[in-house]
GROMACS .gro file of C-alpha atoms in nm:
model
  298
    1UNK     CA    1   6.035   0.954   3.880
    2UNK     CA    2   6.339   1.177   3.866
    3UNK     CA    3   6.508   1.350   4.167
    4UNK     CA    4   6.494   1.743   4.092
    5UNK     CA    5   6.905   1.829   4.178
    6UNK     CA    6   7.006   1.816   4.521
    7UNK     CA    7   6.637   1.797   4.665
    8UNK     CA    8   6.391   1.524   4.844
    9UNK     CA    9   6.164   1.601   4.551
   10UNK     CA   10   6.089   1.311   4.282
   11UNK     CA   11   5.919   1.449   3.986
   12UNK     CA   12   5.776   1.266   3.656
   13UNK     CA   13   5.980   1.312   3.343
   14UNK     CA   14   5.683   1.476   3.193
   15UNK     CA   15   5.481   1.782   3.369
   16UNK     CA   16   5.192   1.997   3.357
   17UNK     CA   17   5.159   2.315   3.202
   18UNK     CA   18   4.930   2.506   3.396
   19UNK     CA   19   4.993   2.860   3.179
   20UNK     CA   20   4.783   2.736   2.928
   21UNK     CA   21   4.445   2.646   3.130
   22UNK     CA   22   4.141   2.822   3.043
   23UNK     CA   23   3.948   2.981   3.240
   24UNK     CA   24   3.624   2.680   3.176
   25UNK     CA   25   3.630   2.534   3.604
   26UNK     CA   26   3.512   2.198   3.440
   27UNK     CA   27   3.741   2.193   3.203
   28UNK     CA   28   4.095   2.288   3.346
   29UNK     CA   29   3.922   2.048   3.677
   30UNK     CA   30   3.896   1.758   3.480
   31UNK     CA   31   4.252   1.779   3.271
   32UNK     CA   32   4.420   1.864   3.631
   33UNK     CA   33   4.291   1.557   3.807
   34UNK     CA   34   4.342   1.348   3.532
   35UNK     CA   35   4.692   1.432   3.497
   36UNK     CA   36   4.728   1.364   3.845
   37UNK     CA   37   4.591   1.029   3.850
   38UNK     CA   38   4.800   0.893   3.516
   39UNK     CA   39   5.113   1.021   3.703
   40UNK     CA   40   5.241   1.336   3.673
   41UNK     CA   41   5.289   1.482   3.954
   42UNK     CA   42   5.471   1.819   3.892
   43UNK     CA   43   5.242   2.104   3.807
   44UNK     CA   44   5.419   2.476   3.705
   45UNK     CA   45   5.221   2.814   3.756
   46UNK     CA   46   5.292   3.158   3.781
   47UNK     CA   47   5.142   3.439   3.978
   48UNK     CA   48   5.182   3.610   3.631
   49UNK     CA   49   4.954   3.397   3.506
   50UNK     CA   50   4.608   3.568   3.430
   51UNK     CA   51   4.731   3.815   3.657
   52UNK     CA   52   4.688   3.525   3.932
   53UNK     CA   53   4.362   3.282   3.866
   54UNK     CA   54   4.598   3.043   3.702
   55UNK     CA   55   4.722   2.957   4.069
   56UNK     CA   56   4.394   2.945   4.226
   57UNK     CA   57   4.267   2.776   3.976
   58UNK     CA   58   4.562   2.535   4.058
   59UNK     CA   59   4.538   2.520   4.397
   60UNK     CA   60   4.155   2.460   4.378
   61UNK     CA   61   4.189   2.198   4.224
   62UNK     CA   62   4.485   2.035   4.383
   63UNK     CA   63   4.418   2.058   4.740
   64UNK     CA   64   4.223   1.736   4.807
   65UNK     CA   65   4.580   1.537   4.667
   66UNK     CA   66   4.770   1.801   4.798
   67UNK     CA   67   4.988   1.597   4.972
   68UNK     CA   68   5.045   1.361   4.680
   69UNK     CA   69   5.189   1.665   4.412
   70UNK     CA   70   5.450   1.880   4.408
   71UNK     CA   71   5.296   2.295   4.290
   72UNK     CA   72   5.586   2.493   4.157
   73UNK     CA   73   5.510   2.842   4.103
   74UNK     CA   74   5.710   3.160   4.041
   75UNK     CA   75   5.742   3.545   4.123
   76UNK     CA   76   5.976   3.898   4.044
   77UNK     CA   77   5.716   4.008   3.747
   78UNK     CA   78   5.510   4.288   3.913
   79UNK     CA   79   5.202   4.425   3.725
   80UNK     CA   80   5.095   4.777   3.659
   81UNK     CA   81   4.820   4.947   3.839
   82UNK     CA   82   4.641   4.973   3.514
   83UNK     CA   83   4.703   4.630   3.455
   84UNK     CA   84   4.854   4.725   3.068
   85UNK     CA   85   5.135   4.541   3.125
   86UNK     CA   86   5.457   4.398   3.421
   87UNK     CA   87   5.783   4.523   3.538
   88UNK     CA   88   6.070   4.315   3.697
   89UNK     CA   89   6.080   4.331   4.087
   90UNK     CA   90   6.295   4.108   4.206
   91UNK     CA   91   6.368   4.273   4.582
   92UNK     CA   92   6.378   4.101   4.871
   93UNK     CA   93   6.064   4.307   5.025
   94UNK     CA   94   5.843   4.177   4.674
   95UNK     CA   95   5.924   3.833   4.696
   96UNK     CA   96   5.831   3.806   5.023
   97UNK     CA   97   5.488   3.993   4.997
   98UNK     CA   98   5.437   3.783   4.648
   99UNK     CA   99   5.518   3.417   4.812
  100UNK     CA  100   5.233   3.459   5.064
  101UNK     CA  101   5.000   3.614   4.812
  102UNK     CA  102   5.076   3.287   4.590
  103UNK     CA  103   5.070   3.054   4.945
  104UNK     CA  104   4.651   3.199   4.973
  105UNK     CA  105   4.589   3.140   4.612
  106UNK     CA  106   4.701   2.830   4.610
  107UNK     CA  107   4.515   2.717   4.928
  108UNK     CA  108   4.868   2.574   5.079
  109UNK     CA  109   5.074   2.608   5.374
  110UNK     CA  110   5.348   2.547   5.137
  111UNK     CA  111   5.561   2.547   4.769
  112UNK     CA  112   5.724   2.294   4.674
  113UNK     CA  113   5.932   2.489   4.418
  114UNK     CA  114   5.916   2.833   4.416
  115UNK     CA  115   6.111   3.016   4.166
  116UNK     CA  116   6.247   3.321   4.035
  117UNK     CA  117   6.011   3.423   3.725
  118UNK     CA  118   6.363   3.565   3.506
  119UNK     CA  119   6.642   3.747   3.647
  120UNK     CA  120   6.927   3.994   3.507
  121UNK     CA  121   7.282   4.040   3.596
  122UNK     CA  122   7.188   4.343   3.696
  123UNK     CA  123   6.976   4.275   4.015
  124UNK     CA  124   7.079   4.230   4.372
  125UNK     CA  125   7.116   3.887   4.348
  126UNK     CA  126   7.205   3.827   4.691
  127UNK     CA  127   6.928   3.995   4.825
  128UNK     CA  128   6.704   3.789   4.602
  129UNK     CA  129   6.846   3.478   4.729
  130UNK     CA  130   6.838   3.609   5.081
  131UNK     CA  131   6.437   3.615   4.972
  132UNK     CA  132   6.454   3.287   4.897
  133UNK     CA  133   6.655   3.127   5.189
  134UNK     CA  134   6.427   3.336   5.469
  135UNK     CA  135   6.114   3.160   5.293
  136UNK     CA  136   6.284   2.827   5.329
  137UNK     CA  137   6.395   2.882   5.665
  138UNK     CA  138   6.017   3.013   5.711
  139UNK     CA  139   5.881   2.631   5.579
  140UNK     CA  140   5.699   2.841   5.305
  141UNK     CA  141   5.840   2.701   5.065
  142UNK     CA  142   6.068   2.375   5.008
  143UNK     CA  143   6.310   2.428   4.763
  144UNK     CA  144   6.386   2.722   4.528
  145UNK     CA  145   6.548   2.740   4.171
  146UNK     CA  146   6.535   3.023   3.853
  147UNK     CA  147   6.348   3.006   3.498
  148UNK     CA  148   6.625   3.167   3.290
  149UNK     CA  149   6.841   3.134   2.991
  150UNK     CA  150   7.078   3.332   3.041
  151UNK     CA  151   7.393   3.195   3.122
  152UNK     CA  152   7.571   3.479   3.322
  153UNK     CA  153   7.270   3.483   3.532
  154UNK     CA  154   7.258   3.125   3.564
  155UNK     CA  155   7.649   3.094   3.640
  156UNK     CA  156   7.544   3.357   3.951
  157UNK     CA  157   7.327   3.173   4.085
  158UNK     CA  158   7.516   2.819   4.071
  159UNK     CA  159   7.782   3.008   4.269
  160UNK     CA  160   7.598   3.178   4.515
  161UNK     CA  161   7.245   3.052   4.589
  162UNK     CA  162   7.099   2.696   4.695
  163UNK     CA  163   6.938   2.634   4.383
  164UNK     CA  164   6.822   2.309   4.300
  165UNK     CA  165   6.661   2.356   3.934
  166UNK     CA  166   6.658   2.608   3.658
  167UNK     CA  167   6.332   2.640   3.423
  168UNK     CA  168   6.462   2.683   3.054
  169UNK     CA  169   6.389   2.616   2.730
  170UNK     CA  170   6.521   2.356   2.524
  171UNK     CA  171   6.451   2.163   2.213
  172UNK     CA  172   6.558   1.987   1.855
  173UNK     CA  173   6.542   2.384   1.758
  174UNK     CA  174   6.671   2.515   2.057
  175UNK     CA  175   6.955   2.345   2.190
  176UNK     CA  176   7.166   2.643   2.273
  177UNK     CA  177   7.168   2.501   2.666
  178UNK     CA  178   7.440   2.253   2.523
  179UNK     CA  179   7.690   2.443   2.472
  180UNK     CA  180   7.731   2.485   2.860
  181UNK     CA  181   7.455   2.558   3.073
  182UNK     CA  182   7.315   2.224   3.076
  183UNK     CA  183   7.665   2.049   3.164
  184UNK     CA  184   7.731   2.321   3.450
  185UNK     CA  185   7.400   2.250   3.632
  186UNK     CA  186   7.440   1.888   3.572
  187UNK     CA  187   7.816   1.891   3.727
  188UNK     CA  188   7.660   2.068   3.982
  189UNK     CA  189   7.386   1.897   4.099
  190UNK     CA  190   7.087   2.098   3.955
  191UNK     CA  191   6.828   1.977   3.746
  192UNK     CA  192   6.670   2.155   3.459
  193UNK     CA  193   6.296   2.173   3.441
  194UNK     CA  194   6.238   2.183   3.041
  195UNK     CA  195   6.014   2.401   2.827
  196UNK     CA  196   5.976   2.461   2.503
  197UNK     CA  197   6.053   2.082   2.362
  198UNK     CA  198   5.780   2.049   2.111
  199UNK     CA  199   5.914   2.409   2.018
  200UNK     CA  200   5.535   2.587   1.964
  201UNK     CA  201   5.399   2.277   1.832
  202UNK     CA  202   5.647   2.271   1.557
  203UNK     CA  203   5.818   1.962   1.590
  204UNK     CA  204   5.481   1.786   1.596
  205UNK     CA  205   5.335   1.910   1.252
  206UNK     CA  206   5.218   2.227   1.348
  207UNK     CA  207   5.275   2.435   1.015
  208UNK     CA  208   5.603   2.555   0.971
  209UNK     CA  209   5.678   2.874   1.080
  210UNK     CA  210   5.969   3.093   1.143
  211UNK     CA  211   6.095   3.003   1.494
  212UNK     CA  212   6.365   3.154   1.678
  213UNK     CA  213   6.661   3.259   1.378
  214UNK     CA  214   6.539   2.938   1.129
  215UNK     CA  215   6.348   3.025   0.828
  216UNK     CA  216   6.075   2.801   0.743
  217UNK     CA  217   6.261   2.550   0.552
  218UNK     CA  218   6.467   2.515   0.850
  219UNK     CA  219   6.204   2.393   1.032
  220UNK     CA  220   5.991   2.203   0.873
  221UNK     CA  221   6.347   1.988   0.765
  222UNK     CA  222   6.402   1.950   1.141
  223UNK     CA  223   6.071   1.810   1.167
  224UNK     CA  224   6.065   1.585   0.921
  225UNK     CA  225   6.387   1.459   1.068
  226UNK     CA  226   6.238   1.399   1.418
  227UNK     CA  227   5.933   1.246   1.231
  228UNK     CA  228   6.130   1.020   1.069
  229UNK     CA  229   6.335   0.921   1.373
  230UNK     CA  230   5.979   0.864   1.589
  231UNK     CA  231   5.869   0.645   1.293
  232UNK     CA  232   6.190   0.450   1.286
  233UNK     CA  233   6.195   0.364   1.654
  234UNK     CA  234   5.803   0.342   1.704
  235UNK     CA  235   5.774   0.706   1.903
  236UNK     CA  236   5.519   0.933   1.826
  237UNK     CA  237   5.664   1.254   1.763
  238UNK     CA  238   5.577   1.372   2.080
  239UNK     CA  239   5.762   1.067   2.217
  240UNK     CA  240   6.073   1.162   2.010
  241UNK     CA  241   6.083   1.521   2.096
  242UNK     CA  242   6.075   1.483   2.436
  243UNK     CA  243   6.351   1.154   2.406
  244UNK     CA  244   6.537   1.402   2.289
  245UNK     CA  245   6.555   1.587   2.568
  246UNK     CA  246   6.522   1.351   2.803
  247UNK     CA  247   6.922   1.236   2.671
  248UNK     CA  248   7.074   1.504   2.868
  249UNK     CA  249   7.133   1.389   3.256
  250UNK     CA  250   7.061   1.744   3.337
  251UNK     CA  251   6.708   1.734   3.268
  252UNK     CA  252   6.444   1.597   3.537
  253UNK     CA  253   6.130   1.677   3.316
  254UNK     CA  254   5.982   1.880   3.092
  255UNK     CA  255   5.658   2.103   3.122
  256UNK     CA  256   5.413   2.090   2.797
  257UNK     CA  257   5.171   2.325   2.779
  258UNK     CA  258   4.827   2.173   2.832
  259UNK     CA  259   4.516   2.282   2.785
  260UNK     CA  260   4.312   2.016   2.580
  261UNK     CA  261   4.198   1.699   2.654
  262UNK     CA  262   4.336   1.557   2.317
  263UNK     CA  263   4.696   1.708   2.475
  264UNK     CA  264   4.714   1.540   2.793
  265UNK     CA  265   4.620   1.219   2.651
  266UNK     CA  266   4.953   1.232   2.434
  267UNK     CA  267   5.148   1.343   2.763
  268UNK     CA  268   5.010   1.025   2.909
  269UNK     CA  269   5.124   0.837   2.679
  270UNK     CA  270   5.461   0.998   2.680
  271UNK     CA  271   5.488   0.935   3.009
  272UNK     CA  272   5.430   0.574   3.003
  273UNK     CA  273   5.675   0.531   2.736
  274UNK     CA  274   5.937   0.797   2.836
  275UNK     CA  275   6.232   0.679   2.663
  276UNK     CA  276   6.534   0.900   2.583
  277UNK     CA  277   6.675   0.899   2.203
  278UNK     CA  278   7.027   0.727   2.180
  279UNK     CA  279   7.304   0.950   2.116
  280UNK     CA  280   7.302   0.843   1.751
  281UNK     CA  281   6.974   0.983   1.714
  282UNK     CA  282   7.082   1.276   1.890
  283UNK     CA  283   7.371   1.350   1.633
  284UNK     CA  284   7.104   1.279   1.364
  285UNK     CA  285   6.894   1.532   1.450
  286UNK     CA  286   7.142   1.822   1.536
  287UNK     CA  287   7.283   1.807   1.206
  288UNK     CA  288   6.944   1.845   1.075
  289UNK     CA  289   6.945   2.219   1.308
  290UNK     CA  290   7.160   2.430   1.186
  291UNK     CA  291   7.382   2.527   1.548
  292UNK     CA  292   7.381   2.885   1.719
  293UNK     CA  293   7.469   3.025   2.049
  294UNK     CA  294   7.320   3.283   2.318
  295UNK     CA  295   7.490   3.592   2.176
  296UNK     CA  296   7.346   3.845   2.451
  297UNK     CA  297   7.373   3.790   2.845
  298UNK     CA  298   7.652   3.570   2.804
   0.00000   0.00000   0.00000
């Protein structure tokens, strides 16, 4: 278990998913509890989420061992009336209404982590954190953090909020964090819940594809690199992807995206042999990624 930043909260280095349950009761029942009982503890919704049956689904399913998990969940993406599509809300007033929404659909009297679903430089950041601090005070929720990637909106809130974790994503093809977001948050006490590390499936075999600003040679080089690293150290490439990740001090775990039974069984495994690549490895593997930056919201 790793502590999430500056929190009581102890989380495994590998988490669940929840965006990508179906809506089959036995199904998403069965991969929920079973991820529970292997050991991994940390479970991420949305009330985005099919428009808010991914947390009752969630929360359904979690309440007999509520006591023994730790439900993050998130909020500031409003949907239309007409259900076509979402705006960002991230008032004061919407949080509020949306965190006891979220606290019914997920049959608790409390959130472990509840988070800010995005965020722009242009909000009214401090009366989004006030949001956040009157929940806490409240005991409606625990702790609070962001799921951003933008760094002048993550500099904000390192300066001005009681943050103790920021959802991002980060990956072999994606390690734009590095060139300062992820050493900010870890000089700072603040963890960084990771997405994104198998990068679509990608790194794992899935057929190359053209991901992020890498054409598909790009990738599928990358991934022949990480395969050949897993192979080399006796990792699958699921094992390698996440070690990868892992390396960085800044990162508590990473959320994969589960929704098959074939999937959690390889996050088990993960877990059991969560081992972080060596920084040699690490150099291998960016110079197989060509480097870029953020270039907007900088």
């Amino acid at each position: 278990m790793n502590p999430l930043g500056k929190s009581d909260l102890q989380v495994s280095p590998v988490s669940f998913g929840c965006m990508s349950l179906g809506e089959n009761a036995a199904q998403y029942k069965d991969l929920l509890r079973k991820a529970a009982e292997a050991g991994i503890n940390y479970f991420d919704t949305a009330d985005l989420y099919q428009k808010g049956l991914n947390e009752l689904y969630v929360g359904e399913t979690l309440k007999p061992i509520r006591k023994d998990v730790i439900i993050a969940t998130k909020a500031g993406n409003q949907w239309r009336p007409d259900g076509t599509g979402w705006d960002w809300n991230p008032s004061k007033e919407y949080i509020l209404k949306c965190a006891e929404q979220s606290l019914r659909r997920l049959k608790t009297d409390y959130i472990d982590l509840y988070q800010l679903h995005g965020g722009t430089i242009d909000d009214p950041i401090d009366e989004t954190i006030e949001a956040f601090e009157l929940l806490k005070q409240q005991g409606k929720i625990r702790w609070y953090g962001i799921s951003s990637i933008r760094p002048n909106v993550i500099r904000e809130y390192v300066k001005r909020s009681n943050i103790v974790s920021v959802m991002m994503q980060y990956s072999v093809l994606d390690h734009r964090p590095e060139e300062e977001v992820l050493d900010l948050l870890h000089q700072h006490g603040i963890s960084v819940v990771c997405r994104g590390a198998v990068a679509q499936g990608l790194l794992l075999g899935k057929s190359a594809a053209n991901y992020l600003q890498f054409t598909d040679g790009e990738v599928t080089r990358a991934a022949k690199t990480l395969a050949k690293i897993a192979d080399e150290s006796g990792l699958s490439k699921l094992e390698a992807a996440l070690g990868y990740v892992w390396a960085h001090p800044a990162v508590a775990t990473a959320a994969l995206g589960i929704r098959t039974s074939a999937q959690l069984d390889d996050a088990i495994l993960a877990l059991r042999n969560a081992t972080p690549l060596s920084d040699i490895q690490r150099t291998v593997l960016r110079k197989a990624v060509r480097s870029f930056h953020y270039e907007a919201h900088r």
